């Protein structure tokens, strides 16, 4: 079910028995009933056939956000269309976006913790890199993010690829 403008919801046609309830929103993440962060820890809710089970509520935590600007390392011109991806420490993709016309990006689906940020613009003629100026995931710098806060200025200057051309003699 979806909540209304007041945050209320009603679920119908739920079979009788014990169920687990999950709350999810693209900007706030996921939480299970009774403040559990995963299915295994979620509390059971007893559903009675033909009855109503009130007060199955949740307060979703705000997610962490990070932002920055991507420019050309030589000219410092803003780079539009750069793919920016954020990963947790184990390498799981959390969120991705592309820079806008002024090279700006913002990502916002992260829980509190440390993340690694990857910038890829091969199609634009730039070498990819991990923040901050690193070639591999393992070497990429960790960026600390906190739920409800914006971590700004995760900026990068990408290196243009070298073009080698051969001319007949």
JSON list of C-alpha atoms in Angstrom, two decimals:
[
{"chain": "A", "resi": 1, "resn": "UNK", "atom": "CA", "xyz": [0.00, 0.00, 0.00]},
{"chain": "A", "resi": 2, "resn": "UNK", "atom": "CA", "xyz": [1.05, 3.61, -0.45]},
{"chain": "A", "resi": 3, "resn": "UNK", "atom": "CA", "xyz": [0.69, 6.27, 2.19]},
{"chain": "A", "resi": 4, "resn": "UNK", "atom": "CA", "xyz": [-1.58, 9.24, 1.67]},
{"chain": "A", "resi": 5, "resn": "UNK", "atom": "CA", "xyz": [-0.46, 12.86, 2.08]},
{"chain": "A", "resi": 6, "resn": "UNK", "atom": "CA", "xyz": [-0.76, 12.49, 5.86]},
{"chain": "A", "resi": 7, "resn": "UNK", "atom": "CA", "xyz": [1.39, 9.36, 5.98]},
{"chain": "A", "resi": 8, "resn": "UNK", "atom": "CA", "xyz": [-1.56, 7.03, 6.68]},
{"chain": "A", "resi": 9, "resn": "UNK", "atom": "CA", "xyz": [-2.12, 3.75, 4.87]},
{"chain": "A", "resi": 10, "resn": "UNK", "atom": "CA", "xyz": [-4.53, 0.83, 4.81]},
{"chain": "A", "resi": 11, "resn": "UNK", "atom": "CA", "xyz": [-3.68, -2.63, 3.53]},
{"chain": "A", "resi": 12, "resn": "UNK", "atom": "CA", "xyz": [-6.51, -4.89, 2.45]},
{"chain": "A", "resi": 13, "resn": "UNK", "atom": "CA", "xyz": [-6.61, -8.56, 1.55]},
{"chain": "A", "resi": 14, "resn": "UNK", "atom": "CA", "xyz": [-3.79, -9.47, 3.92]},
{"chain": "A", "resi": 15, "resn": "UNK", "atom": "CA", "xyz": [-4.11, -13.15, 4.84]},
{"chain": "A", "resi": 16, "resn": "UNK", "atom": "CA", "xyz": [-4.66, -14.01, 8.49]},
{"chain": "A", "resi": 17, "resn": "UNK", "atom": "CA", "xyz": [-1.57, -15.06, 10.43]},
{"chain": "A", "resi": 18, "resn": "UNK", "atom": "CA", "xyz": [1.79, -13.57, 11.35]},
{"chain": "A", "resi": 19, "resn": "UNK", "atom": "CA", "xyz": [3.34, -11.21, 8.82]},
{"chain": "A", "resi": 20, "resn": "UNK", "atom": "CA", "xyz": [6.29, -8.82, 8.65]},
{"chain": "A", "resi": 21, "resn": "UNK", "atom": "CA", "xyz": [5.76, -5.27, 7.41]},
{"chain": "A", "resi": 22, "resn": "UNK", "atom": "CA", "xyz": [8.33, -3.34, 5.40]},
{"chain": "A", "resi": 23, "resn": "UNK", "atom": "CA", "xyz": [8.29, 0.44, 4.87]},
{"chain": "A", "resi": 24, "resn": "UNK", "atom": "CA", "xyz": [10.27, 1.82, 1.94]},
{"chain": "A", "resi": 25, "resn": "UNK", "atom": "CA", "xyz": [10.80, 5.15, 0.18]},
{"chain": "A", "resi": 26, "resn": "UNK", "atom": "CA", "xyz": [13.33, 6.01, -2.53]},
{"chain": "A", "resi": 27, "resn": "UNK", "atom": "CA", "xyz": [14.70, 9.00, -0.58]},
{"chain": "A", "resi": 28, "resn": "UNK", "atom": "CA", "xyz": [14.58, 7.48, 2.90]},
{"chain": "A", "resi": 29, "resn": "UNK", "atom": "CA", "xyz": [15.44, 3.84, 2.40]},
{"chain": "A", "resi": 30, "resn": "UNK", "atom": "CA", "xyz": [13.86, 0.79, 4.00]},
{"chain": "A", "resi": 31, "resn": "UNK", "atom": "CA", "xyz": [12.84, -0.06, 7.53]},
{"chain": "A", "resi": 32, "resn": "UNK", "atom": "CA", "xyz": [10.86, -3.00, 8.89]},
{"chain": "A", "resi": 33, "resn": "UNK", "atom": "CA", "xyz": [8.13, -2.69, 11.49]},
{"chain": "A", "resi": 34, "resn": "UNK", "atom": "CA", "xyz": [9.36, -2.05, 15.02]},
{"chain": "A", "resi": 35, "resn": "UNK", "atom": "CA", "xyz": [12.48, -0.23, 13.75]},
{"chain": "A", "resi": 36, "resn": "UNK", "atom": "CA", "xyz": [14.21, -3.36, 12.41]},
{"chain": "A", "resi": 37, "resn": "UNK", "atom": "CA", "xyz": [16.74, -2.86, 9.64]},
{"chain": "A", "resi": 38, "resn": "UNK", "atom": "CA", "xyz": [16.40, -6.32, 8.11]},
{"chain": "A", "resi": 39, "resn": "UNK", "atom": "CA", "xyz": [13.82, -9.06, 7.58]},
{"chain": "A", "resi": 40, "resn": "UNK", "atom": "CA", "xyz": [15.27, -11.42, 10.17]},
{"chain": "A", "resi": 41, "resn": "UNK", "atom": "CA", "xyz": [15.05, -8.82, 12.94]},
{"chain": "A", "resi": 42, "resn": "UNK", "atom": "CA", "xyz": [11.57, -7.60, 11.99]},
{"chain": "A", "resi": 43, "resn": "UNK", "atom": "CA", "xyz": [8.79, -8.09, 14.54]},
{"chain": "A", "resi": 44, "resn": "UNK", "atom": "CA", "xyz": [5.84, -10.29, 13.62]},
{"chain": "A", "resi": 45, "resn": "UNK", "atom": "CA", "xyz": [2.46, -8.61, 13.27]},
{"chain": "A", "resi": 46, "resn": "UNK", "atom": "CA", "xyz": [-0.61, -10.74, 14.02]},
{"chain": "A", "resi": 47, "resn": "UNK", "atom": "CA", "xyz": [-3.33, -10.34, 11.39]},
{"chain": "A", "resi": 48, "resn": "UNK", "atom": "CA", "xyz": [-6.81, -11.57, 12.36]},
{"chain": "A", "resi": 49, "resn": "UNK", "atom": "CA", "xyz": [-9.19, -12.63, 9.62]},
{"chain": "A", "resi": 50, "resn": "UNK", "atom": "CA", "xyz": [-11.76, -9.86, 9.12]},
{"chain": "A", "resi": 51, "resn": "UNK", "atom": "CA", "xyz": [-10.12, -7.63, 11.74]},
{"chain": "A", "resi": 52, "resn": "UNK", "atom": "CA", "xyz": [-8.02, -4.49, 11.75]},
{"chain": "A", "resi": 53, "resn": "UNK", "atom": "CA", "xyz": [-4.51, -4.30, 13.18]},
{"chain": "A", "resi": 54, "resn": "UNK", "atom": "CA", "xyz": [-3.90, -0.64, 14.09]},
{"chain": "A", "resi": 55, "resn": "UNK", "atom": "CA", "xyz": [-0.73, 1.30, 14.89]},
{"chain": "A", "resi": 56, "resn": "UNK", "atom": "CA", "xyz": [1.72, -0.51, 12.64]},
{"chain": "A", "resi": 57, "resn": "UNK", "atom": "CA", "xyz": [3.81, 2.61, 12.11]},
{"chain": "A", "resi": 58, "resn": "UNK", "atom": "CA", "xyz": [7.38, 3.55, 11.26]},
{"chain": "A", "resi": 59, "resn": "UNK", "atom": "CA", "xyz": [9.57, 6.64, 11.08]},
{"chain": "A", "resi": 60, "resn": "UNK", "atom": "CA", "xyz": [11.95, 6.29, 8.16]},
{"chain": "A", "resi": 61, "resn": "UNK", "atom": "CA", "xyz": [15.39, 7.80, 8.70]},
{"chain": "A", "resi": 62, "resn": "UNK", "atom": "CA", "xyz": [16.66, 10.35, 6.23]},
{"chain": "A", "resi": 63, "resn": "UNK", "atom": "CA", "xyz": [19.42, 9.09, 4.00]},
{"chain": "A", "resi": 64, "resn": "UNK", "atom": "CA", "xyz": [22.88, 10.57, 3.66]},
{"chain": "A", "resi": 65, "resn": "UNK", "atom": "CA", "xyz": [23.65, 12.68, 0.60]},
{"chain": "A", "resi": 66, "resn": "UNK", "atom": "CA", "xyz": [26.86, 13.75, -1.08]},
{"chain": "A", "resi": 67, "resn": "UNK", "atom": "CA", "xyz": [27.57, 16.20, -3.87]},
{"chain": "A", "resi": 68, "resn": "UNK", "atom": "CA", "xyz": [30.36, 17.69, -5.88]},
{"chain": "A", "resi": 69, "resn": "UNK", "atom": "CA", "xyz": [31.55, 19.03, -9.19]},
{"chain": "A", "resi": 70, "resn": "UNK", "atom": "CA", "xyz": [33.52, 17.36, -11.97]},
{"chain": "A", "resi": 71, "resn": "UNK", "atom": "CA", "xyz": [35.88, 19.38, -14.16]},
{"chain": "A", "resi": 72, "resn": "UNK", "atom": "CA", "xyz": [38.56, 18.85, -16.80]},
{"chain": "A", "resi": 73, "resn": "UNK", "atom": "CA", "xyz": [41.98, 18.58, -15.12]},
{"chain": "A", "resi": 74, "resn": "UNK", "atom": "CA", "xyz": [43.66, 20.76, -17.74]},
{"chain": "A", "resi": 75, "resn": "UNK", "atom": "CA", "xyz": [41.09, 23.45, -18.59]},
{"chain": "A", "resi": 76, "resn": "UNK", "atom": "CA", "xyz": [38.97, 23.29, -15.41]},
{"chain": "A", "resi": 77, "resn": "UNK", "atom": "CA", "xyz": [35.89, 23.37, -17.64]},
{"chain": "A", "resi": 78, "resn": "UNK", "atom": "CA", "xyz": [32.79, 21.76, -16.13]},
{"chain": "A", "resi": 79, "resn": "UNK", "atom": "CA", "xyz": [32.06, 18.26, -17.45]},
{"chain": "A", "resi": 80, "resn": "UNK", "atom": "CA", "xyz": [28.44, 17.37, -18.16]},
{"chain": "A", "resi": 81, "resn": "UNK", "atom": "CA", "xyz": [27.36, 13.75, -18.52]},
{"chain": "A", "resi": 82, "resn": "UNK", "atom": "CA", "xyz": [30.00, 12.15, -16.29]},
{"chain": "A", "resi": 83, "resn": "UNK", "atom": "CA", "xyz": [28.68, 8.97, -14.65]},
{"chain": "A", "resi": 84, "resn": "UNK", "atom": "CA", "xyz": [29.09, 9.13, -10.86]},
{"chain": "A", "resi": 85, "resn": "UNK", "atom": "CA", "xyz": [28.51, 5.98, -8.78]},
{"chain": "A", "resi": 86, "resn": "UNK", "atom": "CA", "xyz": [28.73, 5.40, -5.05]},
{"chain": "A", "resi": 87, "resn": "UNK", "atom": "CA", "xyz": [29.60, 2.03, -3.50]},
{"chain": "A", "resi": 88, "resn": "UNK", "atom": "CA", "xyz": [29.70, 0.71, 0.04]},
{"chain": "A", "resi": 89, "resn": "UNK", "atom": "CA", "xyz": [32.99, -0.60, 1.42]},
{"chain": "A", "resi": 90, "resn": "UNK", "atom": "CA", "xyz": [32.26, -4.12, 0.15]},
{"chain": "A", "resi": 91, "resn": "UNK", "atom": "CA", "xyz": [31.79, -2.91, -3.42]},
{"chain": "A", "resi": 92, "resn": "UNK", "atom": "CA", "xyz": [27.97, -2.96, -3.53]},
{"chain": "A", "resi": 93, "resn": "UNK", "atom": "CA", "xyz": [26.50, -0.22, -5.75]},
{"chain": "A", "resi": 94, "resn": "UNK", "atom": "CA", "xyz": [24.28, 2.09, -3.68]},
{"chain": "A", "resi": 95, "resn": "UNK", "atom": "CA", "xyz": [23.39, 4.91, -6.05]},
{"chain": "A", "resi": 96, "resn": "UNK", "atom": "CA", "xyz": [24.38, 6.46, -9.37]},
{"chain": "A", "resi": 97, "resn": "UNK", "atom": "CA", "xyz": [23.74, 9.61, -11.36]},
{"chain": "A", "resi": 98, "resn": "UNK", "atom": "CA", "xyz": [25.29, 11.82, -14.03]},
{"chain": "A", "resi": 99, "resn": "UNK", "atom": "CA", "xyz": [26.66, 15.34, -13.78]},
{"chain": "A", "resi": 100, "resn": "UNK", "atom": "CA", "xyz": [24.47, 18.16, -15.05]},
{"chain": "A", "resi": 101, "resn": "UNK", "atom": "CA", "xyz": [25.38, 20.96, -17.51]},
{"chain": "A", "resi": 102, "resn": "UNK", "atom": "CA", "xyz": [27.65, 22.67, -14.96]},
{"chain": "A", "resi": 103, "resn": "UNK", "atom": "CA", "xyz": [29.40, 19.46, -13.87]},
{"chain": "A", "resi": 104, "resn": "UNK", "atom": "CA", "xyz": [27.40, 19.20, -10.61]},
{"chain": "A", "resi": 105, "resn": "UNK", "atom": "CA", "xyz": [26.02, 15.97, -9.15]},
{"chain": "A", "resi": 106, "resn": "UNK", "atom": "CA", "xyz": [24.18, 14.93, -6.01]},
{"chain": "A", "resi": 107, "resn": "UNK", "atom": "CA", "xyz": [23.59, 11.40, -4.71]},
{"chain": "A", "resi": 108, "resn": "UNK", "atom": "CA", "xyz": [21.21, 10.61, -1.88]},
{"chain": "A", "resi": 109, "resn": "UNK", "atom": "CA", "xyz": [20.42, 6.98, -1.07]},
{"chain": "A", "resi": 110, "resn": "UNK", "atom": "CA", "xyz": [23.16, 6.21, 1.44]},
{"chain": "A", "resi": 111, "resn": "UNK", "atom": "CA", "xyz": [22.99, 5.07, 5.06]},
{"chain": "A", "resi": 112, "resn": "UNK", "atom": "CA", "xyz": [25.47, 6.46, 7.57]},
{"chain": "A", "resi": 113, "resn": "UNK", "atom": "CA", "xyz": [28.92, 5.02, 6.95]},
{"chain": "A", "resi": 114, "resn": "UNK", "atom": "CA", "xyz": [31.82, 5.15, 4.54]},
{"chain": "A", "resi": 115, "resn": "UNK", "atom": "CA", "xyz": [31.45, 5.03, 0.77]},
{"chain": "A", "resi": 116, "resn": "UNK", "atom": "CA", "xyz": [33.67, 5.10, -2.30]},
{"chain": "A", "resi": 117, "resn": "UNK", "atom": "CA", "xyz": [32.85, 7.27, -5.29]},
{"chain": "A", "resi": 118, "resn": "UNK", "atom": "CA", "xyz": [33.63, 6.36, -8.92]},
{"chain": "A", "resi": 119, "resn": "UNK", "atom": "CA", "xyz": [33.72, 8.78, -11.86]},
{"chain": "A", "resi": 120, "resn": "UNK", "atom": "CA", "xyz": [33.50, 7.41, -15.41]},
{"chain": "A", "resi": 121, "resn": "UNK", "atom": "CA", "xyz": [33.56, 9.46, -18.61]},
{"chain": "A", "resi": 122, "resn": "UNK", "atom": "CA", "xyz": [35.21, 7.22, -21.22]},
{"chain": "A", "resi": 123, "resn": "UNK", "atom": "CA", "xyz": [32.70, 8.29, -23.87]},
{"chain": "A", "resi": 124, "resn": "UNK", "atom": "CA", "xyz": [33.66, 11.91, -23.21]},
{"chain": "A", "resi": 125, "resn": "UNK", "atom": "CA", "xyz": [37.38, 11.19, -23.59]},
{"chain": "A", "resi": 126, "resn": "UNK", "atom": "CA", "xyz": [38.45, 11.07, -19.92]},
{"chain": "A", "resi": 127, "resn": "UNK", "atom": "CA", "xyz": [40.16, 8.47, -17.79]},
{"chain": "A", "resi": 128, "resn": "UNK", "atom": "CA", "xyz": [37.92, 6.97, -15.09]},
{"chain": "A", "resi": 129, "resn": "UNK", "atom": "CA", "xyz": [38.92, 7.32, -11.46]},
{"chain": "A", "resi": 130, "resn": "UNK", "atom": "CA", "xyz": [37.95, 6.63, -7.88]},
{"chain": "A", "resi": 131, "resn": "UNK", "atom": "CA", "xyz": [37.83, 9.52, -5.46]},
{"chain": "A", "resi": 132, "resn": "UNK", "atom": "CA", "xyz": [40.36, 11.02, -4.76]},
{"chain": "A", "resi": 133, "resn": "UNK", "atom": "CA", "xyz": [42.50, 10.56, -7.91]},
{"chain": "A", "resi": 134, "resn": "UNK", "atom": "CA", "xyz": [42.84, 6.77, -7.55]},
{"chain": "A", "resi": 135, "resn": "UNK", "atom": "CA", "xyz": [42.84, 4.08, -10.24]},
{"chain": "A", "resi": 136, "resn": "UNK", "atom": "CA", "xyz": [41.28, 1.16, -8.32]},
{"chain": "A", "resi": 137, "resn": "UNK", "atom": "CA", "xyz": [38.44, 0.51, -5.90]},
{"chain": "A", "resi": 138, "resn": "UNK", "atom": "CA", "xyz": [40.88, -0.72, -3.25]},
{"chain": "A", "resi": 139, "resn": "UNK", "atom": "CA", "xyz": [42.89, 2.51, -3.45]},
{"chain": "A", "resi": 140, "resn": "UNK", "atom": "CA", "xyz": [39.87, 4.83, -3.58]},
{"chain": "A", "resi": 141, "resn": "UNK", "atom": "CA", "xyz": [39.52, 7.16, -0.60]},
{"chain": "A", "resi": 142, "resn": "UNK", "atom": "CA", "xyz": [36.64, 6.56, 1.79]},
{"chain": "A", "resi": 143, "resn": "UNK", "atom": "CA", "xyz": [34.10, 9.35, 2.12]},
{"chain": "A", "resi": 144, "resn": "UNK", "atom": "CA", "xyz": [32.22, 9.51, 5.44]},
{"chain": "A", "resi": 145, "resn": "UNK", "atom": "CA", "xyz": [28.48, 10.21, 5.08]},
{"chain": "A", "resi": 146, "resn": "UNK", "atom": "CA", "xyz": [25.85, 10.70, 7.77]},
{"chain": "A", "resi": 147, "resn": "UNK", "atom": "CA", "xyz": [22.11, 10.11, 7.50]},
{"chain": "A", "resi": 148, "resn": "UNK", "atom": "CA", "xyz": [20.23, 13.38, 7.25]},
{"chain": "A", "resi": 149, "resn": "UNK", "atom": "CA", "xyz": [23.35, 15.34, 6.27]},
{"chain": "A", "resi": 150, "resn": "UNK", "atom": "CA", "xyz": [24.88, 16.48, 2.99]},
{"chain": "A", "resi": 151, "resn": "UNK", "atom": "CA", "xyz": [28.59, 15.83, 2.47]},
{"chain": "A", "resi": 152, "resn": "UNK", "atom": "CA", "xyz": [29.51, 18.53, -0.08]},
{"chain": "A", "resi": 153, "resn": "UNK", "atom": "CA", "xyz": [32.58, 19.16, -2.21]},
{"chain": "A", "resi": 154, "resn": "UNK", "atom": "CA", "xyz": [33.41, 15.61, -3.23]},
{"chain": "A", "resi": 155, "resn": "UNK", "atom": "CA", "xyz": [34.98, 17.22, -6.30]},
{"chain": "A", "resi": 156, "resn": "UNK", "atom": "CA", "xyz": [37.19, 15.69, -8.96]},
{"chain": "A", "resi": 157, "resn": "UNK", "atom": "CA", "xyz": [39.24, 16.86, -11.93]},
{"chain": "A", "resi": 158, "resn": "UNK", "atom": "CA", "xyz": [39.31, 14.15, -14.61]},
{"chain": "A", "resi": 159, "resn": "UNK", "atom": "CA", "xyz": [42.34, 13.55, -16.81]},
{"chain": "A", "resi": 160, "resn": "UNK", "atom": "CA", "xyz": [41.74, 13.75, -20.57]},
{"chain": "A", "resi": 161, "resn": "UNK", "atom": "CA", "xyz": [42.73, 10.62, -22.49]},
{"chain": "A", "resi": 162, "resn": "UNK", "atom": "CA", "xyz": [45.70, 11.03, -24.80]},
{"chain": "A", "resi": 163, "resn": "UNK", "atom": "CA", "xyz": [44.96, 10.66, -28.48]},
{"chain": "A", "resi": 164, "resn": "UNK", "atom": "CA", "xyz": [47.61, 9.07, -30.64]},
{"chain": "A", "resi": 165, "resn": "UNK", "atom": "CA", "xyz": [47.26, 9.31, -34.36]},
{"chain": "A", "resi": 166, "resn": "UNK", "atom": "CA", "xyz": [49.49, 7.95, -37.08]},
{"chain": "A", "resi": 167, "resn": "UNK", "atom": "CA", "xyz": [50.08, 9.85, -40.29]},
{"chain": "A", "resi": 168, "resn": "UNK", "atom": "CA", "xyz": [51.39, 8.19, -43.38]},
{"chain": "A", "resi": 169, "resn": "UNK", "atom": "CA", "xyz": [54.84, 9.34, -44.50]}
]
